[in-house]
Amino acid sequence: MTQKGHLAFLLPLASCAGAQTPLAPAGDQAAGQYSLLLLMLWVCGILYMLVLGFLAMGLWRLRRGAPAGNEPTLETPSDAVLGKTLWIWAAIIVVGLLLLAGASFLLERRLAAAEAREALLVRVSGHQWWWRIAYRDPRNGSWIETANELHLPVGTTARIELGSADVIHSFWVPNVAGKMDVIPGRANAIDVTPRRIGWFRGQCAEFCGLQHAKMAFDVKVETPAQFAGWLALQARPAPAPEDAAALRGMEIVTRGACAMCHSVRGTSARGRPGPDLTHVASRRMIAAGTLAMNRGNLQGWIAQPQALKPGTLMLPVTLEPRDANAVAQYLGQLK
Amino acid sequence: MSSPESPRIIGSLADLPDSARGAAHLVWWGNLGFMLIEGTGFVLAVGCYLFLSSASAAWPPAGDPLPSLWWSSIFTLALIASEIPNLWVKRRSGEHDAAAVRLGVLAMTAIGLILLFLRACEIAALQPSWHQDAYASVMWMLVILHSSHIVTDWGDTLVQALWLHTHQIGDDQFADVEDNCNYWTFVVVAWLPLYAVIYWLPRFA
Amino acid sequence: MTATAAGPGDSRAAQLRQTWRDPPGLWGFLTTVDHKRIAARYIVTTLFLLFLAGMLAMDMRLQLSAPGLHRMDPQLYNESFSLHGSTMLFLVSVPVMEAMALWLVPLMLGQRNMAFPRLAAFSYWLYLGGVLMLWLPHAVNITPDLGWFEYPPLSGPAYSPGHRADIWAQMITFTEVAALAASVNVAMTILKLRPPGMTLAKMPLFLWAMLVASLMTIFALPAVMLATSMLIADRLVSTHFFSPSGGGDALLFQHLFWFFGHPEVYIIFVPAVGFVSAIVETFARRPIFGYAAMVLSVLAIGILAFGLWVHHMFAVGLPRLGNDFYTAASMTIALPAGIQIFCWIATIWGGRPRLATPMLWVIGFIITFVIGGLSGVMTASAPLDLQLTDTYFIVAHFHYVLVGGAIFPLLGAFCYWYPKATGRLMSEKLGTLAFALIVGGFNLGFFPMHILGLWGMPRRVYTYPAGMGWGTLNLVATIGSAVAVVGGLVFVANALWSFWYGRRVGADPWGGPTLEWAARSPPPPHNFDLVLCVDSLTPLWKKELTAFDGLALDRREMLVTTVMEAEPIYRQNSVGPSIWPLMSALAVTLLFVGSIFTPWALVWGAVPVAIALTFWFWPTRARASTGPLGRRR
Ligand code: HEA
Ligand code: HEA
Ligand code: CUA
Ligand SMILES: [Cu+2]
């Protein structure tokens, strides 16, 4: 069965599908899962129709023929025929199950086979409630750290090693591949092979406490050249502030409370509990998919993280309005 | 068919006995039910032990001593030996021998006390403490789980002894004594795999 | 049996009524061991909780009806689904099935009570303790907030300080002890108290279902008690079962939980199979088609259920070969389930069905449950489940099987046995209306959740951004749920109205085939005047019913029979009313609640428990005349 043929069947569903759905696969793994889903829907749909048809006919029979008497019957002549039908039904189920179990088995093989093609190593670790992401620099083997935005070169199989800093999370980018839980004390990994360029969305899929709902991340699949360029940019230390306000902002960030939790490479801010901010302005969203990246949101976030994402582990830091403005100005330049 | 006429009486149950023993007796089955529950608990607890041991590089983890065999083995031997009087009581009660049963249950209470003492010594020798690591936690869990069964059965036996010495024993009470003996056998048998797992497995694995 | 028998029968009935009666008033209420009274309060409590948890669900549905709503903050939402799920599974579905068994099993066996009457009372009181354990703290805002399964390390000492997680864990201990007590009781009643002639091969399917469900309970529940006890130990006395830093393993909890959790869902579903079989048989006016196949299917489900738990853990990263095994095993369940579906429809096909409300519920059940079963088969595929797990697809799956597969049959059973319990019929008009609203509203509300799941909506999120395109379907889901809840209210109204104004009926309004229909409606305290005999699966569909007499009239006595052939063995003395089950439950409550705060509660808390149990089991007999402690004459 071809992919296209199926698509017609699910078109009404898939056409509404957005950037976070297994119904619009953009990677090998998701494509395999999508085909299996379609097979399942066919088999189960047919079986459901058989059940409904049998039930409807059973009820219909009574409307035509049966006398309205209330006496029970103990002789049941139709049972011989029904008995034979039961065997046929059992056979249909067995065939259906063999088909589905066989198809799952084959897909499982295919998912496992990706291991042989791994060409990029990424480390993703789940934190309550954001994602730390680190790439191994292919040139020198050092780790380049960023957060909440995953970039992947199209057509390359990436091995994503999953670690947790606290509780169990689950890494899920449905358009590219299925889930893999992120479990403290366990070294899990998942292979992903994206095939379509574009922006996709991922989200934590295992309940991980208060703000499990707002633990998303963006995924950008791009050409290998674009990816290489992006990675080179990320590897660089933070750019120097461009104006006086930003300079003041940098001082506040590096000397004040922010530096306890955040790193800005190239400055003295080396905190680890929060996301790396070296190139924060190059990202599309802040606070794990909660807000679009722009000056206003940055400033709002710094002033009132708890209002925008109740419970977030970033503590509010009291700043003079002028200072808050300076900090936002500085962060906004960290491309 | 509407509601039936009054049924036709085809006989009387008045001649049936008014009690039974062994598997014919209702309470025997209730007892079995609870042994199944607790037995499942033991099996799963051992499962936890094996699960944790298979997930760990060294078992016991580096730095933890091997579990001490001294008191645990004395306890185990004594526990096995207690089966002799236990089975004797069970047989006597099957024969409705009131005097022997009164004596036997009292003796089992005393034996239980000795076993509790030996168990206390075993626990005192358990190393390391439960909050050291998962190995210690699960080892303590198995021992405590089993100890709680000894305590409950001992309490049960004690009350039974008191009752038997103050009341006239009926058929149902003989059946109760039998059930209590069966339960004790269960407690004894359940310990043997636990003993093997806790004390010998780390030595061979 | 029926009130028509005059003369000696009447005085027999009067004497038995006297013997089996409870003391009047409050004391009787607290001490009763009448299985019908205990079951009735069990059922009423569960239905009340169904209502409360349903209201919580509506609250959640309102919050989700549009993107980005702020009517609930994340904490409140998390508490809501945790309380909703925990209540529905631990305090509604499992206990209501046991309660139905407590009510029906002795009646269907032609017996006067359960095998262990006081254990039944104890089970209820302890269950009530579990209810209070969860809902009283909720009233003072200490509500568990980590879902109906609380995985460590999130539920461990480091990430959940306070007592929310302890309360959840201890609520489970309560309800599971209660459920174990009920299950031993039900299983042994079915095994040892069958009427003469009811061999295993002549046992109604409902009893088979309850027997299997009870045995499954016995083997499944210890796992969760172990898991939650270990969790409490980790939290309270710093053991390291689940903390990776101390050599523990977070996955151990998941294995234990699902070793229980998967059988649990069939513990809920299998009794429903019993309800459906009983209803179909009566309303198709013929014996069930494929009795042997049905029995084998129920047994197969009971056994297979213990080999599937890993399908809840496909995303944790276990070896792929293992996942394949659990995929195959999970899918295998579709065979017995499919055979059951076939046999019910075949019974309808081969009979002359009457579409009274109980039968409508069966039809609603088939239409709805099969969808849930099929979505279950989809998630059983390990590689596909990686996309489906923890999304609304799963939420849709388990509501289809739980509501469609267990609550619908339960509501059908409620309508079916209502006249037996109250002596009055429920209104068919209101019943049909409630049926249409609930089944229609439910499907309208929950079918869209499959699609939401496939569009990527994860479960357990208190809100979602506007750009995701999930708003419309969520609104539909909310509307559908509201319709279903209105239907639920109509159902309750019908039950209340009919209690006072319903048409009075005799012993057997539907023409049912099994023994409970031979008792008066409502049944007297002793249920039956005589010991009925059975020689077929549908004893009441014969011209003549036979019986034994000879059980004592002035003492509580029951007939005990052999396990396989149900041959009479002896007359068992059955205990009367007692306050000690309640006292024991109170003592156990003290121990459980105390152990949240200090491990020493296990020691000092055991003393009152021991005292209460001693009084409970203390046999009353004459003082000994010999021995040092005997009475001197
Ligand atoms: C009454 C409760 C009930 C019942 C009966 C079932 C029945 C089944 N369930 Fe379900 N399940 C739950 C309650 C139930 N479940 C709950 C509560 C959860 C969620 C827990 C949580 O995470 O919160 C869950 C979750 C759950 C999962 C985990 C999903 C996940 O978290 O990722 C899986 C995976 O395999 C699964 C599978 C099945 C299967 C295969 C069946 C089968 O038994 C279904 C069999 C029936 C049929 C298949 C229909 C009839 C058959 C035919 C018409 C024949 C033809 C069919 C074919 C050939 C396909 N269930
Ligand atoms: C039997 C179990 C059961 C039942 C009946 C229900 C009923 C409902 N459930 Fe629930 N649900 C669960 C078990 C159940 N649920 C579980 C286990 C979870 C998982 C929790 C977790 O993640 O930890 C869950 C989670 C869950 C969620 C997901 C939360 C999340 O992941 O964020 C939602 C969201 O919409 C929801 C909604 C509803 C609704 C609208 C209803 C109903 O309101 C549907 C309509 C009502 C009925 C069909 C019954 C009406 C009948 C009556 C009221 C009659 C009463 C009769 C008498 C008193 C005589 N439920
Ligand atoms: Cu992280 Cu949910
Ligand atoms: Cu399951």
Tab-separated table of N, CA and C in Angstrom, chain B residues 98-165:
chain	number	residue	atom	x	y	z
B	98	ALA	N	-8.080	-32.867	73.203
B	98	ALA	CA	-8.104	-31.537	73.806
B	98	ALA	C	-6.873	-31.272	74.665
B	99	ALA	N	-6.500	-32.229	75.496
B	99	ALA	CA	-5.379	-32.009	76.411
B	99	ALA	C	-4.097	-31.749	75.633
B	100	ALA	N	-3.849	-32.585	74.626
B	100	ALA	CA	-2.627	-32.427	73.841
B	100	ALA	C	-2.627	-31.100	73.107
B	101	VAL	N	-3.785	-30.728	72.599
B	101	VAL	CA	-3.856	-29.482	71.846
B	101	VAL	C	-3.569	-28.295	72.758
B	102	ARG	N	-4.138	-28.345	73.971
B	102	ARG	CA	-3.891	-27.231	74.907
B	102	ARG	C	-2.398	-27.119	75.195
B	103	LEU	N	-1.799	-28.250	75.445
B	103	LEU	CA	-0.375	-28.247	75.748
B	103	LEU	C	0.436	-27.788	74.538
B	104	GLY	N	0.093	-28.348	73.383
B	104	GLY	CA	0.864	-28.086	72.172
B	104	GLY	C	0.826	-26.623	71.780
B	105	VAL	N	-0.354	-26.025	71.860
B	105	VAL	CA	-0.454	-24.625	71.444
B	105	VAL	C	0.335	-23.743	72.409
B	106	LEU	N	0.292	-24.108	73.679
B	106	LEU	CA	1.078	-23.344	74.647
B	106	LEU	C	2.568	-23.476	74.315
B	107	ALA	N	2.965	-24.707	73.999
B	107	ALA	CA	4.373	-24.924	73.657
B	107	ALA	C	4.755	-24.118	72.417
B	108	MET	N	3.867	-24.082	71.446
B	108	MET	CA	4.174	-23.328	70.230
B	108	MET	C	4.301	-21.834	70.530
B	109	THR	N	3.523	-21.376	71.512
B	109	THR	CA	3.656	-19.966	71.893
B	109	THR	C	5.053	-19.710	72.452
B	110	ALA	N	5.503	-20.622	73.302
B	110	ALA	CA	6.841	-20.458	73.880
B	110	ALA	C	7.898	-20.538	72.790
B	111	ILE	N	7.736	-21.487	71.885
B	111	ILE	CA	8.712	-21.635	70.801
B	111	ILE	C	8.740	-20.367	69.966
B	112	GLY	N	7.549	-19.817	69.718
B	112	GLY	CA	7.476	-18.572	68.945
B	112	GLY	C	8.288	-17.474	69.606
B	113	LEU	N	8.199	-17.441	70.937
B	113	LEU	CA	8.935	-16.410	71.668
B	113	LEU	C	10.442	-16.578	71.468
B	114	ILE	N	10.887	-17.824	71.541
B	114	ILE	CA	12.311	-18.086	71.320
B	114	ILE	C	12.710	-17.648	69.912
B	115	LEU	N	11.850	-17.994	68.946
B	115	LEU	CA	12.180	-17.634	67.561
B	115	LEU	C	12.231	-16.121	67.390
B	116	LEU	N	11.317	-15.443	68.073
B	116	LEU	CA	11.341	-13.980	67.980
B	116	LEU	C	12.645	-13.430	68.534
B	117	PHE	N	13.112	-14.047	69.602
B	117	PHE	CA	14.382	-13.619	70.162
B	117	PHE	C	15.515	-13.846	69.156
B	118	LEU	N	15.531	-15.033	68.558
B	118	LEU	CA	16.581	-15.326	67.579
B	118	LEU	C	16.503	-14.368	66.400
B	119	ARG	N	15.263	-14.059	65.982
B	119	ARG	CA	15.092	-13.130	64.875
B	119	ARG	C	15.627	-11.745	65.252
B	120	ALA	N	15.385	-11.371	66.506
B	120	ALA	CA	15.889	-10.067	66.959
B	120	ALA	C	17.411	-10.044	66.870
B	121	CYS	N	18.062	-11.141	67.259
B	121	CYS	CA	19.520	-11.208	67.150
B	121	CYS	C	19.947	-11.101	65.692
B	122	GLU	N	19.196	-11.784	64.836
B	122	GLU	CA	19.528	-11.744	63.404
B	122	GLU	C	19.440	-10.303	62.888
B	123	ILE	N	18.373	-9.625	63.293
B	123	ILE	CA	18.198	-8.249	62.814
B	123	ILE	C	19.309	-7.356	63.364
B	124	ALA	N	19.658	-7.588	64.616
B	124	ALA	CA	20.712	-6.761	65.210
B	124	ALA	C	22.021	-6.925	64.440
B	125	ALA	N	22.186	-8.102	63.793
B	125	ALA	CA	23.438	-8.343	63.073
B	125	ALA	C	23.355	-7.919	61.603
B	126	LEU	N	22.205	-7.411	61.191
B	126	LEU	CA	22.067	-7.035	59.773
B	126	LEU	C	22.942	-5.830	59.465
B	127	GLN	N	23.757	-5.959	58.462
B	127	GLN	CA	24.664	-4.894	58.054
B	127	GLN	C	24.567	-4.688	56.559
B	128	PRO	N	24.666	-3.535	56.024
B	128	PRO	CA	24.647	-2.237	56.690
B	128	PRO	C	23.212	-1.801	56.984
B	129	SER	N	23.070	-0.592	57.483
B	129	SER	CA	21.747	-0.094	57.809
B	129	SER	C	20.927	0.157	56.541
B	130	TRP	N	19.587	0.115	56.682
B	130	TRP	CA	18.716	0.168	55.503
B	130	TRP	C	18.878	1.440	54.680
B	131	HIS	N	19.344	2.534	55.324
B	131	HIS	CA	19.427	3.744	54.515
B	131	HIS	C	20.788	3.916	53.845
B	132	GLN	N	21.588	2.855	53.890
B	132	GLN	CA	22.887	2.910	53.235
B	132	GLN	C	22.739	2.942	51.717
B	133	ASP	N	22.075	1.940	51.192
B	133	ASP	CA	21.898	1.866	49.742
B	133	ASP	C	20.740	0.911	49.440
B	134	ALA	N	20.458	0.743	48.134
B	134	ALA	CA	19.301	-0.060	47.751
B	134	ALA	C	19.468	-1.515	48.191
B	135	TYR	N	20.698	-1.998	48.149
B	135	TYR	CA	20.937	-3.378	48.594
B	135	TYR	C	20.457	-3.559	50.033
B	136	ALA	N	20.899	-2.643	50.890
B	136	ALA	CA	20.512	-2.748	52.291
B	136	ALA	C	19.000	-2.580	52.444
B	137	SER	N	18.430	-1.648	51.694
B	137	SER	CA	16.995	-1.408	51.806
B	137	SER	C	16.205	-2.680	51.508
B	138	VAL	N	16.573	-3.332	50.420
B	138	VAL	CA	15.746	-4.468	50.002
B	138	VAL	C	15.995	-5.669	50.920
B	139	MET	N	17.216	-5.784	51.426
B	139	MET	CA	17.488	-6.864	52.370
B	139	MET	C	16.651	-6.673	53.640
B	140	TRP	N	16.664	-5.457	54.146
B	140	TRP	CA	15.853	-5.174	55.335
B	140	TRP	C	14.375	-5.415	55.062
B	141	MET	N	13.955	-5.036	53.866
B	141	MET	CA	12.541	-5.217	53.565
B	141	MET	C	12.149	-6.685	53.669
B	142	LEU	N	12.964	-7.568	53.104
B	142	LEU	CA	12.618	-8.987	53.138
B	142	LEU	C	12.562	-9.485	54.582
B	143	VAL	N	13.545	-9.095	55.369
B	143	VAL	CA	13.581	-9.593	56.745
B	143	VAL	C	12.384	-9.056	57.543
B	144	ILE	N	12.103	-7.762	57.381
B	144	ILE	CA	10.993	-7.182	58.134
B	144	ILE	C	9.670	-7.793	57.700
B	145	LEU	N	9.538	-7.969	56.386
B	145	LEU	CA	8.297	-8.555	55.873
B	145	LEU	C	8.049	-9.915	56.515
B	146	HIS	N	9.102	-10.730	56.570
B	146	HIS	CA	8.918	-12.048	57.154
B	146	HIS	C	8.705	-11.960	58.658
B	147	SER	N	9.438	-11.064	59.296
B	147	SER	CA	9.280	-10.941	60.748
B	147	SER	C	7.850	-10.576	61.110
B	148	SER	N	7.238	-9.698	60.283
B	148	SER	CA	5.873	-9.302	60.621
B	148	SER	C	4.956	-10.517	60.607
B	149	HIS	N	5.258	-11.493	59.765
B	149	HIS	CA	4.432	-12.703	59.758
B	149	HIS	C	4.647	-13.525	61.015
B	150	ILE	N	5.877	-13.580	61.481
B	150	ILE	CA	6.113	-14.332	62.722
B	150	ILE	C	5.372	-13.666	63.864
B	151	VAL	N	5.459	-12.342	63.900
B	151	VAL	CA	4.805	-11.641	65.008
B	151	VAL	C	3.308	-11.892	64.986
B	152	THR	N	2.696	-11.731	63.797
B	152	THR	CA	1.239	-11.927	63.768
B	152	THR	C	0.885	-13.356	64.137
B	153	ASP	N	1.616	-14.300	63.589
B	153	ASP	CA	1.241	-15.670	63.911
B	153	ASP	C	1.481	-15.968	65.381
B	154	TRP	N	2.505	-15.374	65.926
B	154	TRP	CA	2.757	-15.609	67.345
B	154	TRP	C	1.612	-15.029	68.188
B	155	GLY	N	1.191	-13.825	67.844
B	155	GLY	CA	0.070	-13.218	68.570
B	155	GLY	C	-1.172	-14.089	68.465
B	156	ASP	N	-1.408	-14.575	67.281
B	156	ASP	CA	-2.551	-15.442	67.041
B	156	ASP	C	-2.488	-16.687	67.924
B	157	THR	N	-1.303	-17.292	67.970
B	157	THR	CA	-1.122	-18.511	68.762
B	157	THR	C	-1.313	-18.225	70.241
B	158	LEU	N	-0.804	-17.090	70.665
B	158	LEU	CA	-0.935	-16.723	72.074
B	158	LEU	C	-2.408	-16.609	72.459
B	159	VAL	N	-3.161	-15.868	71.654
B	159	VAL	CA	-4.586	-15.700	71.957
B	159	VAL	C	-5.280	-17.052	71.932
B	160	GLN	N	-4.898	-17.852	70.948
B	160	GLN	CA	-5.517	-19.169	70.850
B	160	GLN	C	-5.227	-20.000	72.093
B	161	ALA	N	-3.996	-19.941	72.560
B	161	ALA	CA	-3.632	-20.705	73.759
B	161	ALA	C	-4.483	-20.249	74.939
B	162	LEU	N	-4.600	-18.928	75.088
B	162	LEU	CA	-5.410	-18.417	76.193
B	162	LEU	C	-6.833	-18.934	76.103
B	163	TRP	N	-7.366	-18.838	74.925
B	163	TRP	CA	-8.758	-19.260	74.757
B	163	TRP	C	-8.913	-20.755	75.061
B	164	LEU	N	-8.002	-21.534	74.498
B	164	LEU	CA	-8.142	-22.990	74.631
B	164	LEU	C	-8.080	-23.407	76.099
B	165	HIS	N	-7.266	-22.683	76.868
B	165	HIS	CA	-7.130	-23.066	78.272
B	165	HIS	C	-8.285	-22.605	79.120
